[in-house]
Amino acid sequence: MNHTLVVVGSLNMDLVVRAPRHPRPGETLIGSQFQTFPGGKGANQAVAAARLGARVRMIGRVGQDAFGDALLQTARQDGVDTTFIRRDPHAATGVALITLDEAGQNTIVVASGANMQVSPQDIEQAAAAFEGASLLLMQLECPLEAVEAAAELARRRGIPVVLNPAPARPLPQSLLAKVDYLLPNQHELHLLAEGEADYHTAAARLMSNGVRNLVVTLGEEGALLVAPHTQEKLAAFKVPVVDTVAAGDAFAAAFSVALAEGKSLREAVLWGNAAGAIAVTRPGAQPSMPNREELIHFLKERGL
Ligand code: RIB
């Protein structure tokens, strides 16, 4: 049986340019290839979860413009239920300006547009999306009030909450208390742990502040899993890196699908690592997301 995930989050059109390196302030660089890809952390995670076999309902906003049309269309093509995505009459669809260097490392600036108009009222009006759901998955490209309202609604219904706190920002204790699984990268962890540089110490600090389960994504190093009676670092899979955009989204989606299916936390992290590894071998945000067969094949090839 397919499990249902609710994703609350952003949809952006990604405008991506490749450059020999990242420019310094005031510098103009001549880049090479320019491409547009459907993106946004929320939509990337929604599309990835759908490709991995989940039924996905997404809550968010796009503008009444061509980028909005395109993003809704691609999400639907991947089977995401877009009934709960509103067309904002006043704000433009979100856009992300992305620079990729020769090593595939990225910098991103987002013009959030309609994503920042998602409100607690939107969540209330989309309450039907939570019917029969196994898990709620969110990020931080929408207003915190909406994220917290969704977490509250899920908790009242006994639905586990996964939060990928990206992009990094300080979070109120009231929100953290509603999160069952927190998935920061190292940079986000550092900020959440008030500047603590060592990731083991930072993780311990968050756990002592009441975070229930923590998975820190460490890029080429893999992921650190910290739960009440477990602490384990799972190594990353070695792959050739083409484009790192949305690797964290692939991780969050695969982790969430595995959890919703009742797999162990350790197995969910393995799924996350595998999805992230596959995603970095391909260009683009949503186009790089693996499907279920690819992910299972990838793990099997490595004896897992
Ligand atoms: O996580 C990658 C995503 O971040 C990109 O697709 C971009 O839209 C930004 O939201």
PDB file of C-alpha atoms in Angstrom, residues 15-289:
ATOM      1  CA  LEU A  15      17.718  29.642 -13.031  1.00  0.00           C
ATOM      2  CA  VAL A  16      21.076  27.882 -13.115  1.00  0.00           C
ATOM      3  CA  VAL A  17      24.349  29.073 -14.604  1.00  0.00           C
ATOM      4  CA  ARG A  18      27.602  27.143 -14.646  1.00  0.00           C
ATOM      5  CA  ALA A  19      30.782  29.125 -13.933  1.00  0.00           C
ATOM      6  CA  PRO A  20      34.453  28.214 -13.511  1.00  0.00           C
ATOM      7  CA  ARG A  21      34.146  29.288  -9.859  1.00  0.00           C
ATOM      8  CA  HIS A  22      31.906  31.415  -7.645  1.00  0.00           C
ATOM      9  CA  PRO A  23      32.317  35.183  -8.211  1.00  0.00           C
ATOM     10  CA  ARG A  24      33.712  37.477  -5.512  1.00  0.00           C
ATOM     11  CA  PRO A  25      31.714  40.600  -4.479  1.00  0.00           C
ATOM     12  CA  GLY A  26      31.893  43.199  -7.261  1.00  0.00           C
ATOM     13  CA  GLU A  27      33.287  40.702  -9.778  1.00  0.00           C
ATOM     14  CA  THR A  28      31.737  39.718 -13.127  1.00  0.00           C
ATOM     15  CA  LEU A  29      32.502  36.236 -14.404  1.00  0.00           C
ATOM     16  CA  ILE A  30      31.745  34.780 -17.816  1.00  0.00           C
ATOM     17  CA  GLY A  31      29.878  31.552 -17.204  1.00  0.00           C
ATOM     18  CA  SER A  32      28.985  28.761 -19.597  1.00  0.00           C
ATOM     19  CA  GLN A  33      25.718  26.845 -19.832  1.00  0.00           C
ATOM     20  CA  PHE A  34      22.424  28.356 -18.585  1.00  0.00           C
ATOM     21  CA  GLN A  35      19.424  26.127 -17.792  1.00  0.00           C
ATOM     22  CA  THR A  36      16.083  26.379 -15.996  1.00  0.00           C
ATOM     23  CA  PHE A  37      14.821  23.537 -13.798  1.00  0.00           C
ATOM     24  CA  PRO A  38      11.742  23.074 -11.610  1.00  0.00           C
ATOM     25  CA  GLY A  39      12.894  23.466  -7.999  1.00  0.00           C
ATOM     26  CA  GLY A  40      12.076  24.795  -4.558  1.00  0.00           C
ATOM     27  CA  LYS A  41      12.881  22.698  -1.507  1.00  0.00           C
ATOM     28  CA  GLY A  42       9.228  21.800  -0.930  1.00  0.00           C
ATOM     29  CA  ALA A  43       8.460  20.808  -4.507  1.00  0.00           C
ATOM     30  CA  ASN A  44      11.767  18.942  -4.843  1.00  0.00           C
ATOM     31  CA  GLN A  45      10.932  16.872  -1.784  1.00  0.00           C
ATOM     32  CA  ALA A  46       7.345  16.329  -2.920  1.00  0.00           C
ATOM     33  CA  VAL A  47       8.400  15.152  -6.382  1.00  0.00           C
ATOM     34  CA  ALA A  48      11.173  12.937  -4.961  1.00  0.00           C
ATOM     35  CA  ALA A  49       8.782  11.300  -2.480  1.00  0.00           C
ATOM     36  CA  ALA A  50       6.248  10.648  -5.254  1.00  0.00           C
ATOM     37  CA  ARG A  51       8.945   9.054  -7.459  1.00  0.00           C
ATOM     38  CA  LEU A  52       9.904   6.848  -4.518  1.00  0.00           C
ATOM     39  CA  GLY A  53       6.352   5.499  -4.329  1.00  0.00           C
ATOM     40  CA  ALA A  54       4.531   7.706  -1.813  1.00  0.00           C
ATOM     41  CA  ARG A  55       1.184   9.385  -2.388  1.00  0.00           C
ATOM     42  CA  VAL A  56       2.014  13.052  -1.952  1.00  0.00           C
ATOM     43  CA  ARG A  57      -0.219  16.032  -1.220  1.00  0.00           C
ATOM     44  CA  MET A  58       1.536  19.370  -1.339  1.00  0.00           C
ATOM     45  CA  ILE A  59       0.479  22.619   0.362  1.00  0.00           C
ATOM     46  CA  GLY A  60       2.041  25.847  -0.929  1.00  0.00           C
ATOM     47  CA  ARG A  61       1.592  28.845  -3.228  1.00  0.00           C
ATOM     48  CA  VAL A  62       2.678  29.900  -6.696  1.00  0.00           C
ATOM     49  CA  GLY A  63       1.855  33.073  -8.602  1.00  0.00           C
ATOM     50  CA  GLN A  64      -0.545  33.428 -11.510  1.00  0.00           C
ATOM     51  CA  ASP A  65       2.301  33.400 -14.020  1.00  0.00           C
ATOM     52  CA  ALA A  66       4.106  31.136 -16.471  1.00  0.00           C
ATOM     53  CA  PHE A  67       6.583  29.793 -13.887  1.00  0.00           C
ATOM     54  CA  GLY A  68       3.636  28.876 -11.661  1.00  0.00           C
ATOM     55  CA  ASP A  69       1.950  27.033 -14.551  1.00  0.00           C
ATOM     56  CA  ALA A  70       5.144  25.145 -15.334  1.00  0.00           C
ATOM     57  CA  LEU A  71       5.844  24.144 -11.719  1.00  0.00           C
ATOM     58  CA  LEU A  72       2.305  22.863 -11.167  1.00  0.00           C
ATOM     59  CA  GLN A  73       2.439  20.923 -14.396  1.00  0.00           C
ATOM     60  CA  THR A  74       5.736  19.162 -13.610  1.00  0.00           C
ATOM     61  CA  ALA A  75       4.628  18.332 -10.067  1.00  0.00           C
ATOM     62  CA  ARG A  76       1.409  16.816 -11.427  1.00  0.00           C
ATOM     63  CA  GLN A  77       3.306  14.845 -14.062  1.00  0.00           C
ATOM     64  CA  ASP A  78       5.189  13.199 -11.207  1.00  0.00           C
ATOM     65  CA  GLY A  79       1.934  12.334  -9.480  1.00  0.00           C
ATOM     66  CA  VAL A  80       1.962  15.021  -6.768  1.00  0.00           C
ATOM     67  CA  ASP A  81      -1.546  16.072  -5.707  1.00  0.00           C
ATOM     68  CA  THR A  82      -1.478  19.863  -6.225  1.00  0.00           C
ATOM     69  CA  THR A  83      -5.092  20.496  -5.095  1.00  0.00           C
ATOM     70  CA  PHE A  84      -3.808  22.346  -2.013  1.00  0.00           C
ATOM     71  CA  ILE A  85      -1.375  24.628  -3.859  1.00  0.00           C
ATOM     72  CA  ARG A  86      -2.939  28.091  -4.188  1.00  0.00           C
ATOM     73  CA  ARG A  87      -2.440  30.534  -7.056  1.00  0.00           C
ATOM     74  CA  ASP A  88      -1.550  33.857  -5.426  1.00  0.00           C
ATOM     75  CA  PRO A  89      -3.091  36.782  -7.353  1.00  0.00           C
ATOM     76  CA  HIS A  90      -0.592  39.346  -5.990  1.00  0.00           C
ATOM     77  CA  ALA A  91       2.800  37.619  -5.628  1.00  0.00           C
ATOM     78  CA  ALA A  92       5.069  36.144  -8.300  1.00  0.00           C
ATOM     79  CA  THR A  93       6.152  32.508  -8.315  1.00  0.00           C
ATOM     80  CA  GLY A  94       9.391  31.916  -6.384  1.00  0.00           C
ATOM     81  CA  VAL A  95      12.660  32.021  -8.315  1.00  0.00           C
ATOM     82  CA  ALA A  96      16.106  30.699  -7.321  1.00  0.00           C
ATOM     83  CA  LEU A  97      19.287  32.115  -8.867  1.00  0.00           C
ATOM     84  CA  ILE A  98      21.854  29.331  -8.728  1.00  0.00           C
ATOM     85  CA  THR A  99      25.558  29.352  -9.581  1.00  0.00           C
ATOM     86  CA  LEU A 100      27.317  26.025  -9.998  1.00  0.00           C
ATOM     87  CA  ASP A 101      31.111  25.827 -10.026  1.00  0.00           C
ATOM     88  CA  GLU A 102      33.225  23.241 -11.863  1.00  0.00           C
ATOM     89  CA  ALA A 103      33.106  20.884  -8.885  1.00  0.00           C
ATOM     90  CA  GLY A 104      29.290  20.969  -8.920  1.00  0.00           C
ATOM     91  CA  GLN A 105      29.125  23.000  -5.685  1.00  0.00           C
ATOM     92  CA  ASN A 106      26.308  25.563  -5.586  1.00  0.00           C
ATOM     93  CA  THR A 107      25.353  28.941  -4.188  1.00  0.00           C
ATOM     94  CA  ILE A 108      21.664  29.889  -4.231  1.00  0.00           C
ATOM     95  CA  VAL A 109      19.752  33.143  -3.788  1.00  0.00           C
ATOM     96  CA  VAL A 110      15.970  32.774  -3.598  1.00  0.00           C
ATOM     97  CA  ALA A 111      13.362  35.432  -4.407  1.00  0.00           C
ATOM     98  CA  SER A 112      10.571  33.772  -2.432  1.00  0.00           C
ATOM     99  CA  GLY A 113       7.554  35.591  -3.913  1.00  0.00           C
ATOM    100  CA  ALA A 114       4.356  33.601  -3.331  1.00  0.00           C
ATOM    101  CA  ASN A 115       6.120  31.082  -1.060  1.00  0.00           C
ATOM    102  CA  MET A 116       6.305  33.704   1.696  1.00  0.00           C
ATOM    103  CA  GLN A 117       2.531  34.285   1.455  1.00  0.00           C
ATOM    104  CA  VAL A 118       1.711  30.766   2.686  1.00  0.00           C
ATOM    105  CA  SER A 119      -0.220  31.375   5.907  1.00  0.00           C
ATOM    106  CA  PRO A 120      -1.664  29.484   8.886  1.00  0.00           C
ATOM    107  CA  GLN A 121      -5.073  30.052   7.183  1.00  0.00           C
ATOM    108  CA  ASP A 122      -3.782  28.196   4.096  1.00  0.00           C
ATOM    109  CA  ILE A 123      -2.920  25.269   6.364  1.00  0.00           C
ATOM    110  CA  GLU A 124      -6.355  25.320   8.031  1.00  0.00           C
ATOM    111  CA  GLN A 125      -8.066  25.457   4.647  1.00  0.00           C
ATOM    112  CA  ALA A 126      -5.983  22.487   3.522  1.00  0.00           C
ATOM    113  CA  ALA A 127      -6.811  20.380   6.594  1.00  0.00           C
ATOM    114  CA  ALA A 128      -8.277  17.686   4.321  1.00  0.00           C
ATOM    115  CA  ALA A 129      -4.753  17.042   3.007  1.00  0.00           C
ATOM    116  CA  PHE A 130      -3.895  15.503   6.389  1.00  0.00           C
ATOM    117  CA  GLU A 131      -6.673  12.870   6.211  1.00  0.00           C
ATOM    118  CA  GLY A 132      -5.078   9.425   6.386  1.00  0.00           C
ATOM    119  CA  ALA A 133      -1.540  10.848   6.104  1.00  0.00           C
ATOM    120  CA  SER A 134       1.423   8.906   7.518  1.00  0.00           C
ATOM    121  CA  LEU A 135       3.876  11.778   7.765  1.00  0.00           C
ATOM    122  CA  LEU A 136       4.285  15.561   7.394  1.00  0.00           C
ATOM    123  CA  LEU A 137       7.481  16.829   5.718  1.00  0.00           C
ATOM    124  CA  MET A 138       8.511  20.508   5.775  1.00  0.00           C
ATOM    125  CA  GLN A 139      11.392  22.907   5.183  1.00  0.00           C
ATOM    126  CA  LEU A 140      11.845  26.640   5.927  1.00  0.00           C
ATOM    127  CA  GLU A 141      11.220  28.451   2.628  1.00  0.00           C
ATOM    128  CA  CYS A 142       7.726  29.419   3.838  1.00  0.00           C
ATOM    129  CA  PRO A 143       6.792  31.585   6.865  1.00  0.00           C
ATOM    130  CA  LEU A 144       7.486  29.989  10.254  1.00  0.00           C
ATOM    131  CA  GLU A 145       3.880  30.631  11.385  1.00  0.00           C
ATOM    132  CA  ALA A 146       2.603  28.393   8.576  1.00  0.00           C
ATOM    133  CA  VAL A 147       5.216  25.726   9.320  1.00  0.00           C
ATOM    134  CA  GLU A 148       4.246  25.743  12.983  1.00  0.00           C
ATOM    135  CA  ALA A 149       0.517  25.660  12.199  1.00  0.00           C
ATOM    136  CA  ALA A 150       1.048  22.582  10.020  1.00  0.00           C
ATOM    137  CA  ALA A 151       3.174  20.900  12.703  1.00  0.00           C
ATOM    138  CA  GLU A 152       0.447  21.587  15.254  1.00  0.00           C
ATOM    139  CA  LEU A 153      -2.268  20.181  13.008  1.00  0.00           C
ATOM    140  CA  ALA A 154      -0.217  17.044  12.348  1.00  0.00           C
ATOM    141  CA  ARG A 155       0.552  16.501  16.029  1.00  0.00           C
ATOM    142  CA  ARG A 156      -3.131  16.780  16.960  1.00  0.00           C
ATOM    143  CA  ARG A 157      -3.787  13.974  14.483  1.00  0.00           C
ATOM    144  CA  GLY A 158      -0.865  11.834  15.633  1.00  0.00           C
ATOM    145  CA  ILE A 159       1.034  12.320  12.348  1.00  0.00           C
ATOM    146  CA  PRO A 160       4.860  12.354  12.739  1.00  0.00           C
ATOM    147  CA  VAL A 161       6.570  15.597  11.711  1.00  0.00           C
ATOM    148  CA  VAL A 162       9.860  15.734   9.774  1.00  0.00           C
ATOM    149  CA  LEU A 163      11.504  19.160   9.488  1.00  0.00           C
ATOM    150  CA  ASN A 164      14.432  19.892   7.182  1.00  0.00           C
ATOM    151  CA  PRO A 165      15.408  23.298   8.662  1.00  0.00           C
ATOM    152  CA  ALA A 166      16.671  24.766   5.385  1.00  0.00           C
ATOM    153  CA  PRO A 167      17.562  27.511   4.732  1.00  0.00           C
ATOM    154  CA  ALA A 168      19.151  27.962   8.153  1.00  0.00           C
ATOM    155  CA  ARG A 169      17.432  30.178  10.696  1.00  0.00           C
ATOM    156  CA  PRO A 170      16.913  30.160  14.444  1.00  0.00           C
ATOM    157  CA  LEU A 171      13.805  28.213  15.482  1.00  0.00           C
ATOM    158  CA  PRO A 172      11.486  28.830  18.425  1.00  0.00           C
ATOM    159  CA  GLN A 173      11.303  26.093  21.054  1.00  0.00           C
ATOM    160  CA  SER A 174       7.530  25.935  20.429  1.00  0.00           C
ATOM    161  CA  LEU A 175       8.214  24.653  16.900  1.00  0.00           C
ATOM    162  CA  LEU A 176      11.044  22.291  17.836  1.00  0.00           C
ATOM    163  CA  ALA A 177       8.760  20.716  20.434  1.00  0.00           C
ATOM    164  CA  LYS A 178       6.365  19.695  17.624  1.00  0.00           C
ATOM    165  CA  VAL A 179       9.054  18.081  15.453  1.00  0.00           C
ATOM    166  CA  ASP A 180       9.742  14.351  15.639  1.00  0.00           C
ATOM    167  CA  TYR A 181      12.684  14.206  13.225  1.00  0.00           C
ATOM    168  CA  LEU A 182      14.968  17.168  12.578  1.00  0.00           C
ATOM    169  CA  LEU A 183      17.194  16.931   9.460  1.00  0.00           C
ATOM    170  CA  PRO A 184      19.713  19.814   9.382  1.00  0.00           C
ATOM    171  CA  ASN A 185      22.948  19.969   7.400  1.00  0.00           C
ATOM    172  CA  GLN A 186      26.121  20.988   9.221  1.00  0.00           C
ATOM    173  CA  HIS A 187      25.608  24.689   8.605  1.00  0.00           C
ATOM    174  CA  GLU A 188      22.000  24.584   9.851  1.00  0.00           C
ATOM    175  CA  LEU A 189      23.029  22.531  12.892  1.00  0.00           C
ATOM    176  CA  HIS A 190      25.752  25.069  13.725  1.00  0.00           C
ATOM    177  CA  LEU A 191      23.189  27.886  13.700  1.00  0.00           C
ATOM    178  CA  LEU A 192      20.593  25.948  15.690  1.00  0.00           C
ATOM    179  CA  ALA A 193      23.228  25.057  18.313  1.00  0.00           C
ATOM    180  CA  GLU A 194      24.099  28.746  18.798  1.00  0.00           C
ATOM    181  CA  GLY A 195      27.393  28.640  16.931  1.00  0.00           C
ATOM    182  CA  GLU A 196      28.825  25.382  18.292  1.00  0.00           C
ATOM    183  CA  ALA A 197      31.375  24.301  15.661  1.00  0.00           C
ATOM    184  CA  ASP A 198      31.868  20.616  16.525  1.00  0.00           C
ATOM    185  CA  TYR A 199      28.927  18.694  15.099  1.00  0.00           C
ATOM    186  CA  HIS A 200      28.944  15.983  17.787  1.00  0.00           C
ATOM    187  CA  THR A 201      28.768  18.608  20.538  1.00  0.00           C
ATOM    188  CA  ALA A 202      26.182  20.631  18.585  1.00  0.00           C
ATOM    189  CA  ALA A 203      24.019  17.522  18.123  1.00  0.00           C
ATOM    190  CA  ALA A 204      24.270  16.680  21.826  1.00  0.00           C
ATOM    191  CA  ARG A 205      23.210  20.231  22.679  1.00  0.00           C
ATOM    192  CA  LEU A 206      20.086  20.028  20.485  1.00  0.00           C
ATOM    193  CA  MET A 207      19.172  16.646  21.953  1.00  0.00           C
ATOM    194  CA  SER A 208      19.501  17.999  25.487  1.00  0.00           C
ATOM    195  CA  ASN A 209      17.224  20.894  24.411  1.00  0.00           C
ATOM    196  CA  GLY A 210      14.439  18.417  23.635  1.00  0.00           C
ATOM    197  CA  VAL A 211      14.961  17.464  19.966  1.00  0.00           C
ATOM    198  CA  ARG A 212      13.615  13.914  19.714  1.00  0.00           C
ATOM    199  CA  ASN A 213      15.507  12.473  16.722  1.00  0.00           C
ATOM    200  CA  LEU A 214      18.264  14.214  14.803  1.00  0.00           C
ATOM    201  CA  VAL A 215      19.856  13.359  11.475  1.00  0.00           C
ATOM    202  CA  VAL A 216      22.686  15.663  10.415  1.00  0.00           C
ATOM    203  CA  THR A 217      23.569  15.468   6.733  1.00  0.00           C
ATOM    204  CA  LEU A 218      27.323  15.856   6.282  1.00  0.00           C
ATOM    205  CA  GLY A 219      27.702  15.987   2.487  1.00  0.00           C
ATOM    206  CA  GLU A 220      30.605  13.792   1.347  1.00  0.00           C
ATOM    207  CA  GLU A 221      30.982  12.480   4.904  1.00  0.00           C
ATOM    208  CA  GLY A 222      27.493  10.920   5.028  1.00  0.00           C
ATOM    209  CA  ALA A 223      25.040  11.448   7.883  1.00  0.00           C
ATOM    210  CA  LEU A 224      25.026  11.376  11.670  1.00  0.00           C
ATOM    211  CA  LEU A 225      21.984   9.761  13.265  1.00  0.00           C
ATOM    212  CA  VAL A 226      21.240  10.693  16.886  1.00  0.00           C
ATOM    213  CA  ALA A 227      18.184   9.196  18.603  1.00  0.00           C
ATOM    214  CA  PRO A 228      17.466   8.575  22.303  1.00  0.00           C
ATOM    215  CA  HIS A 229      19.332   5.236  22.439  1.00  0.00           C
ATOM    216  CA  THR A 230      21.379   5.404  19.240  1.00  0.00           C
ATOM    217  CA  GLN A 231      24.194   7.410  17.766  1.00  0.00           C
ATOM    218  CA  GLU A 232      25.722   6.299  14.491  1.00  0.00           C
ATOM    219  CA  LYS A 233      27.538   7.889  11.589  1.00  0.00           C
ATOM    220  CA  LEU A 234      26.646   6.334   8.235  1.00  0.00           C
ATOM    221  CA  ALA A 235      29.218   6.932   5.494  1.00  0.00           C
ATOM    222  CA  ALA A 236      28.220   8.567   2.216  1.00  0.00           C
ATOM    223  CA  PHE A 237      28.233   6.532  -0.985  1.00  0.00           C
ATOM    224  CA  LYS A 238      31.127   7.477  -3.272  1.00  0.00           C
ATOM    225  CA  VAL A 239      29.830   8.830  -6.597  1.00  0.00           C
ATOM    226  CA  PRO A 240      31.021  11.299  -9.259  1.00  0.00           C
ATOM    227  CA  VAL A 241      29.578  14.738  -8.431  1.00  0.00           C
ATOM    228  CA  VAL A 242      27.960  16.709 -11.272  1.00  0.00           C
ATOM    229  CA  ASP A 243      25.509  19.022  -9.446  1.00  0.00           C
ATOM    230  CA  THR A 244      24.915  19.189  -5.687  1.00  0.00           C
ATOM    231  CA  VAL A 245      21.649  21.182  -5.921  1.00  0.00           C
ATOM    232  CA  ALA A 246      18.800  19.436  -4.069  1.00  0.00           C
ATOM    233  CA  ALA A 247      20.914  16.576  -2.682  1.00  0.00           C
ATOM    234  CA  GLY A 248      19.527  17.487   0.747  1.00  0.00           C
ATOM    235  CA  ASP A 249      15.996  17.420  -0.667  1.00  0.00           C
ATOM    236  CA  ALA A 250      16.552  13.943  -2.105  1.00  0.00           C
ATOM    237  CA  PHE A 251      17.797  12.848   1.329  1.00  0.00           C
ATOM    238  CA  ALA A 252      14.813  14.334   3.201  1.00  0.00           C
ATOM    239  CA  ALA A 253      12.294  12.762   0.816  1.00  0.00           C
ATOM    240  CA  ALA A 254      13.825   9.278   0.804  1.00  0.00           C
ATOM    241  CA  PHE A 255      14.284   9.346   4.590  1.00  0.00           C
ATOM    242  CA  SER A 256      10.614  10.317   5.015  1.00  0.00           C
ATOM    243  CA  VAL A 257       9.261   7.726   2.579  1.00  0.00           C
ATOM    244  CA  ALA A 258      11.253   4.984   4.313  1.00  0.00           C
ATOM    245  CA  LEU A 259       9.994   6.081   7.751  1.00  0.00           C
ATOM    246  CA  ALA A 260       6.394   6.283   6.522  1.00  0.00           C
ATOM    247  CA  GLU A 261       6.761   2.704   5.265  1.00  0.00           C
ATOM    248  CA  GLY A 262       7.832   1.582   8.747  1.00  0.00           C
ATOM    249  CA  LYS A 263      11.530   1.072   8.006  1.00  0.00           C
ATOM    250  CA  SER A 264      14.011   1.566  10.867  1.00  0.00           C
ATOM    251  CA  LEU A 265      15.681   4.938  11.447  1.00  0.00           C
ATOM    252  CA  ARG A 266      18.997   3.461  10.291  1.00  0.00           C
ATOM    253  CA  GLU A 267      17.444   2.150   7.085  1.00  0.00           C
ATOM    254  CA  ALA A 268      15.746   5.504   6.511  1.00  0.00           C
ATOM    255  CA  VAL A 269      19.160   7.219   6.735  1.00  0.00           C
ATOM    256  CA  LEU A 270      20.573   4.681   4.249  1.00  0.00           C
ATOM    257  CA  TRP A 271      17.721   5.514   1.873  1.00  0.00           C
ATOM    258  CA  GLY A 272      18.469   9.203   2.372  1.00  0.00           C
ATOM    259  CA  ASN A 273      22.176   8.734   1.675  1.00  0.00           C
ATOM    260  CA  ALA A 274      21.412   6.682  -1.444  1.00  0.00           C
ATOM    261  CA  ALA A 275      18.921   9.219  -2.839  1.00  0.00           C
ATOM    262  CA  GLY A 276      21.325  12.104  -2.154  1.00  0.00           C
ATOM    263  CA  ALA A 277      24.170  10.223  -3.843  1.00  0.00           C
ATOM    264  CA  ILE A 278      22.104   9.512  -6.961  1.00  0.00           C
ATOM    265  CA  ALA A 279      20.883  13.122  -7.124  1.00  0.00           C
ATOM    266  CA  VAL A 280      24.397  14.626  -7.204  1.00  0.00           C
ATOM    267  CA  THR A 281      25.334  12.556 -10.255  1.00  0.00           C
ATOM    268  CA  ARG A 282      22.732  14.398 -12.387  1.00  0.00           C
ATOM    269  CA  PRO A 283      22.011  18.021 -13.301  1.00  0.00           C
ATOM    270  CA  GLY A 284      19.028  19.981 -11.997  1.00  0.00           C
ATOM    271  CA  ALA A 285      16.882  19.856  -8.870  1.00  0.00           C
ATOM    272  CA  GLN A 286      13.748  17.844  -9.705  1.00  0.00           C
ATOM    273  CA  PRO A 287      15.211  16.120 -12.780  1.00  0.00           C
ATOM    274  CA  SER A 288      17.934  14.619 -10.551  1.00  0.00           C
ATOM    275  CA  MET A 289      15.571  12.883  -8.134  1.00  0.00           C
TER     276      MET A 289
END
